[in-house]
Coordinates of C-alpha atoms in Angstrom, one line a residue:
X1 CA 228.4 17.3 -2.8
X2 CA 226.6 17.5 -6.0
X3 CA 223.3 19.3 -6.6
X4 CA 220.8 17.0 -6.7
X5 CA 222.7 14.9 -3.8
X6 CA 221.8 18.4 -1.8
X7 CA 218.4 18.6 -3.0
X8 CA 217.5 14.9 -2.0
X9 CA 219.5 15.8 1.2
X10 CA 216.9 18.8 2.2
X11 CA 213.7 16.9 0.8
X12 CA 213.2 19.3 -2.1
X13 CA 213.9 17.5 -4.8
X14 CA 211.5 17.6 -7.4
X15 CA 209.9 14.6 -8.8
X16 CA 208.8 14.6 -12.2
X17 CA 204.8 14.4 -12.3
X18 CA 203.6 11.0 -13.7
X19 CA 201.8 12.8 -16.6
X20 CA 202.3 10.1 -19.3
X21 CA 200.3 7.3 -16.4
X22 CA 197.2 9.6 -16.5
X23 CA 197.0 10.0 -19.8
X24 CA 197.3 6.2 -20.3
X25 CA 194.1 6.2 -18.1
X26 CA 192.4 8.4 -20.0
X27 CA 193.0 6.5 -23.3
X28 CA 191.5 3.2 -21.0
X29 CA 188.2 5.4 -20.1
X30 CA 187.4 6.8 -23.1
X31 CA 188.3 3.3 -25.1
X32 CA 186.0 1.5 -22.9
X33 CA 183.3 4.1 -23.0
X34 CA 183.3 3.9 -27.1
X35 CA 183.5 0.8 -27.0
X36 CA 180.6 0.3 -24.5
X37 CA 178.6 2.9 -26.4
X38 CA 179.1 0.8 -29.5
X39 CA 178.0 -2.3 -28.0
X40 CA 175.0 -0.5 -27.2
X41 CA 174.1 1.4 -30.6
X42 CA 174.0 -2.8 -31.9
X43 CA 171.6 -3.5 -29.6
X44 CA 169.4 -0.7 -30.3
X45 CA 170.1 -1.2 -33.8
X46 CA 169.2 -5.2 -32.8
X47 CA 165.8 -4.0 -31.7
X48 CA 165.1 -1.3 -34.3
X49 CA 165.9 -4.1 -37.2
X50 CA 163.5 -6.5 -35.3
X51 CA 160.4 -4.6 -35.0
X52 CA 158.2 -5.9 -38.2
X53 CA 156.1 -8.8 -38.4
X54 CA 157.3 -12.2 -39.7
X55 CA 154.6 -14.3 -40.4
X56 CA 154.8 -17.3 -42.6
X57 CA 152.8 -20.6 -42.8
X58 CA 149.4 -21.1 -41.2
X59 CA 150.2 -21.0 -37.3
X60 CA 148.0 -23.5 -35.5
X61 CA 147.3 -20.8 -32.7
X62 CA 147.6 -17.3 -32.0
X63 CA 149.6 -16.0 -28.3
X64 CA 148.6 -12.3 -27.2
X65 CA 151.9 -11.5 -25.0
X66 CA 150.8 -8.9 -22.1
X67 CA 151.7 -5.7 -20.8
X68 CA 150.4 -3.3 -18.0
X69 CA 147.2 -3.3 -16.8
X70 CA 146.1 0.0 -15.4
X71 CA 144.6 0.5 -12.0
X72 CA 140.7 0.4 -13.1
X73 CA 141.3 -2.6 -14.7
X74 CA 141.7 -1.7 -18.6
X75 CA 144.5 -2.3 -20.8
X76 CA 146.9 0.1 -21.2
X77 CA 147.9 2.0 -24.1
X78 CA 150.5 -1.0 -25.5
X79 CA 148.4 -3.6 -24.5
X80 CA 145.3 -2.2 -26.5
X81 CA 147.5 -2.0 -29.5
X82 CA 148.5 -5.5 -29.0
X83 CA 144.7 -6.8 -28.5
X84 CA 143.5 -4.3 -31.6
X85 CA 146.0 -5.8 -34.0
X86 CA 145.1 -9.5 -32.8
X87 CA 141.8 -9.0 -33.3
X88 CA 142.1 -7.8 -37.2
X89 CA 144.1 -11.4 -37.7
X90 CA 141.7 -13.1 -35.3
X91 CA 138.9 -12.1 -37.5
X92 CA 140.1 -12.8 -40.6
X93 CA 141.1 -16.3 -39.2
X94 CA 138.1 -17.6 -37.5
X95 CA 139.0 -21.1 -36.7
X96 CA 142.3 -20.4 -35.0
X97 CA 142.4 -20.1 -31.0
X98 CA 144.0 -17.5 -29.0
X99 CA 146.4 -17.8 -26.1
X100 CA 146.5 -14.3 -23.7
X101 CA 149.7 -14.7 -21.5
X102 CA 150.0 -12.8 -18.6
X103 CA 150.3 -12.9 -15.0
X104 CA 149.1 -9.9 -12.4
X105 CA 151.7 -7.4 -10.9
X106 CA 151.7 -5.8 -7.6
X107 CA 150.2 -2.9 -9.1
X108 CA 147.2 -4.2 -11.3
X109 CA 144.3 -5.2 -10.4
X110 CA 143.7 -8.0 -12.6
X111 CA 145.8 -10.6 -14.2
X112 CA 146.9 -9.2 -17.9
X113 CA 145.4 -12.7 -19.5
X114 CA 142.0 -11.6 -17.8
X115 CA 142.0 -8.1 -19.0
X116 CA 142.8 -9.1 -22.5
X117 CA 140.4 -11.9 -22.4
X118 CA 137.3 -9.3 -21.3
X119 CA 138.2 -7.1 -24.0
X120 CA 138.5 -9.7 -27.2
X121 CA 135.0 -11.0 -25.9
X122 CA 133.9 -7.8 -25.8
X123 CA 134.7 -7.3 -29.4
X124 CA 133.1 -10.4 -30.1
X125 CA 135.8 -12.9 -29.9
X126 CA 134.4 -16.2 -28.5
X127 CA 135.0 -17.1 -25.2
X128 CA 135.3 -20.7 -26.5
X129 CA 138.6 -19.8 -28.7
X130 CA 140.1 -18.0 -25.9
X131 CA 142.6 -19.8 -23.4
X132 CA 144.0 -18.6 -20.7
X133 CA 147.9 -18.2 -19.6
X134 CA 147.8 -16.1 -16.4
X135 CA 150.9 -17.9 -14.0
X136 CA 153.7 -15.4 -15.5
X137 CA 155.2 -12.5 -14.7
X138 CA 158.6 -12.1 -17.4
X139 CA 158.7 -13.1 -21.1
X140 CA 159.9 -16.1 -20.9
X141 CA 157.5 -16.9 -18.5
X142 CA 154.8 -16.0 -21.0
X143 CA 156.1 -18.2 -23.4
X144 CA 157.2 -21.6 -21.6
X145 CA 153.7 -21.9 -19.3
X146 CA 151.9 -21.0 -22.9
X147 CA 153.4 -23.8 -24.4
X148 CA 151.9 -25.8 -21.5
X149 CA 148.9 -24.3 -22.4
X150 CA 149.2 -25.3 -26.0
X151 CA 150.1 -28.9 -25.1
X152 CA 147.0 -29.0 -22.8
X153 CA 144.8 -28.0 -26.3
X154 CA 146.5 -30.9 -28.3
X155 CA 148.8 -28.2 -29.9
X156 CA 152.7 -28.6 -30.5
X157 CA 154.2 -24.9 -30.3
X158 CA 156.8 -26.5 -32.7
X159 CA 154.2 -26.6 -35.6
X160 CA 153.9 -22.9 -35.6
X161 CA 152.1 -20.2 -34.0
X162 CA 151.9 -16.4 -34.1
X163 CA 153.2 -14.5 -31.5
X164 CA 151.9 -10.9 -31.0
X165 CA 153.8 -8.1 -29.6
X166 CA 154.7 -4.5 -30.3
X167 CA 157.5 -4.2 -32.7
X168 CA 160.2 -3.0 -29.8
X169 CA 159.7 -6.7 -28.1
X170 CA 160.1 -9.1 -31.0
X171 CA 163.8 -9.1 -31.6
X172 CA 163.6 -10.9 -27.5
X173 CA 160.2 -12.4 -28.4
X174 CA 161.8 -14.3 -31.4
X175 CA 165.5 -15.3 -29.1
X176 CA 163.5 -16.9 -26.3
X177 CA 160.8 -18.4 -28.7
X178 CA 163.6 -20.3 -30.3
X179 CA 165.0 -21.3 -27.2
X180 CA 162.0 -22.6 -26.0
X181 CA 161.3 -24.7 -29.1
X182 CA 158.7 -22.6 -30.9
X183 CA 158.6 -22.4 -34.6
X184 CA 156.8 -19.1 -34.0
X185 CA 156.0 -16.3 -36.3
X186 CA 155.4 -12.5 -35.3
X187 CA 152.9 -10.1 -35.8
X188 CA 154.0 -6.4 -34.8
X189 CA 151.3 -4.7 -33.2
X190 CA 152.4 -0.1 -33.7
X191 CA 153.2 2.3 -30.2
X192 CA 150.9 4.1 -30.5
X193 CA 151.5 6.0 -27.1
X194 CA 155.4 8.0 -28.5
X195 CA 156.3 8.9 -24.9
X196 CA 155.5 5.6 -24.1
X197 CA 157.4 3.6 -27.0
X198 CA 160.1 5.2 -26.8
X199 CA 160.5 4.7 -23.1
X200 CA 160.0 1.0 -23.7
X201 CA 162.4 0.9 -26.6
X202 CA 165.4 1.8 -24.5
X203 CA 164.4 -0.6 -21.5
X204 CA 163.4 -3.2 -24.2
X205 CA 167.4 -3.1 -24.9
X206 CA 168.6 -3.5 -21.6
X207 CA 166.1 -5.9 -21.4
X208 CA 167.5 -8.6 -24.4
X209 CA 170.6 -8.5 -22.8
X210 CA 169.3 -9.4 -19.4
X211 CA 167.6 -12.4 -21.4
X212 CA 170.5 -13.3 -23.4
X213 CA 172.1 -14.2 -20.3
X214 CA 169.8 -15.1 -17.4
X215 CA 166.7 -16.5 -20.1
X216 CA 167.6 -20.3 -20.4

């Protein structure tokens, strides 16, 4: 009897460890891992390349998008910069009216078209101009119960309007704008809160892929 026939005999042979399998593995991981960290550097670049304003035409209304209320009922930091930078175009464009969408979460006290409404009046904004959105609770929400809003006012969102949002939410502002049948432009209202933008920017990218998909 041969060697190896009395190794396998006794149960001591040795079986060559499947190193080349694992390593295969490991080539998988760390392919899909670049790859997945790839697919995510184009959507933040997506976002980044999407956060100025594109206006063109006269729009026959303006939307105010909303965001966060806080608990006593003002607007928070990214919702102030969205009102401020509304109310420099609203001023300098008397005649057009202005659209705040925005429903109320758990956790405000208010809807977000209420609080924005109270603080353009109280800048001087008629209430007259101001309509109210204040069923929604997602962006595409915001924009398919505006246009309802618009319709009610005699006003086809396909004839142009100006959407304002901070500069991290208009790459998914303009995707589901067009999907609803807006011919919209955008107005990039700054962050000025950095802990705060920043925070948003990486949820705002998780975000446009969530609507890519589920958004129809």
């Amino acid at each position: 009897m041969n060697y190896r026939a009395k190794q396998r005999r006794k149960g001591t042979l040795y079986h060559r460890y499947g190193g080349r399998r694992k390593k295969t593995w490991l080539w998988i991981l760390g392919g899909l891992l670049v790859f997945g960290l790839l697919c995510f550097g184009s959507l933040v670049a997506a976002v980044a390349l999407g956060t100025r304003s594109q206006t063109a035409g006269q729009p026959q209304a303006v939307v105010i998008l909303g965001c966060k209320v806080e608990e006593n009922g003002a607007p928070s930091v990214l919702l102030q910069d969205r009102l401020d930078t509304a109310l420099d175009y609203l001023n300098t464009h008397p005649d057009l009216p202005v659209v705040v969408s925005g429903g109320q979460g758990k956790d405000e006290p208010v809807s977000e078209a209420a609080c924005m409404a109270a603080y353009l009046t109280q800048a001087g904004i008629a209430a007259d101009r101001i309509a109210l959105e204040d069923n929604s609770h997602s962006t595409w929400d915001n924009l398919n119960e505006t246009a309802e809003v618009l319709s009610a006012q005699g006003i086809d969102p396909r004839e142009g309007v100006l959407l304002v949002s901070n500069g991290f939410h208009l790459t998914r502002v303009r995707m589901l704008a067009q999907r609803c049948g807006f011919e919209a432009s955008t107005l990039a209202a700054p962050a000025s809160h950095s802990g705060a933008a920043v925070h948003m920017f990486f949820r705002e990218t998780l975000a446009l892929v969530k609507s890519f998909l589920l958004d129809r």
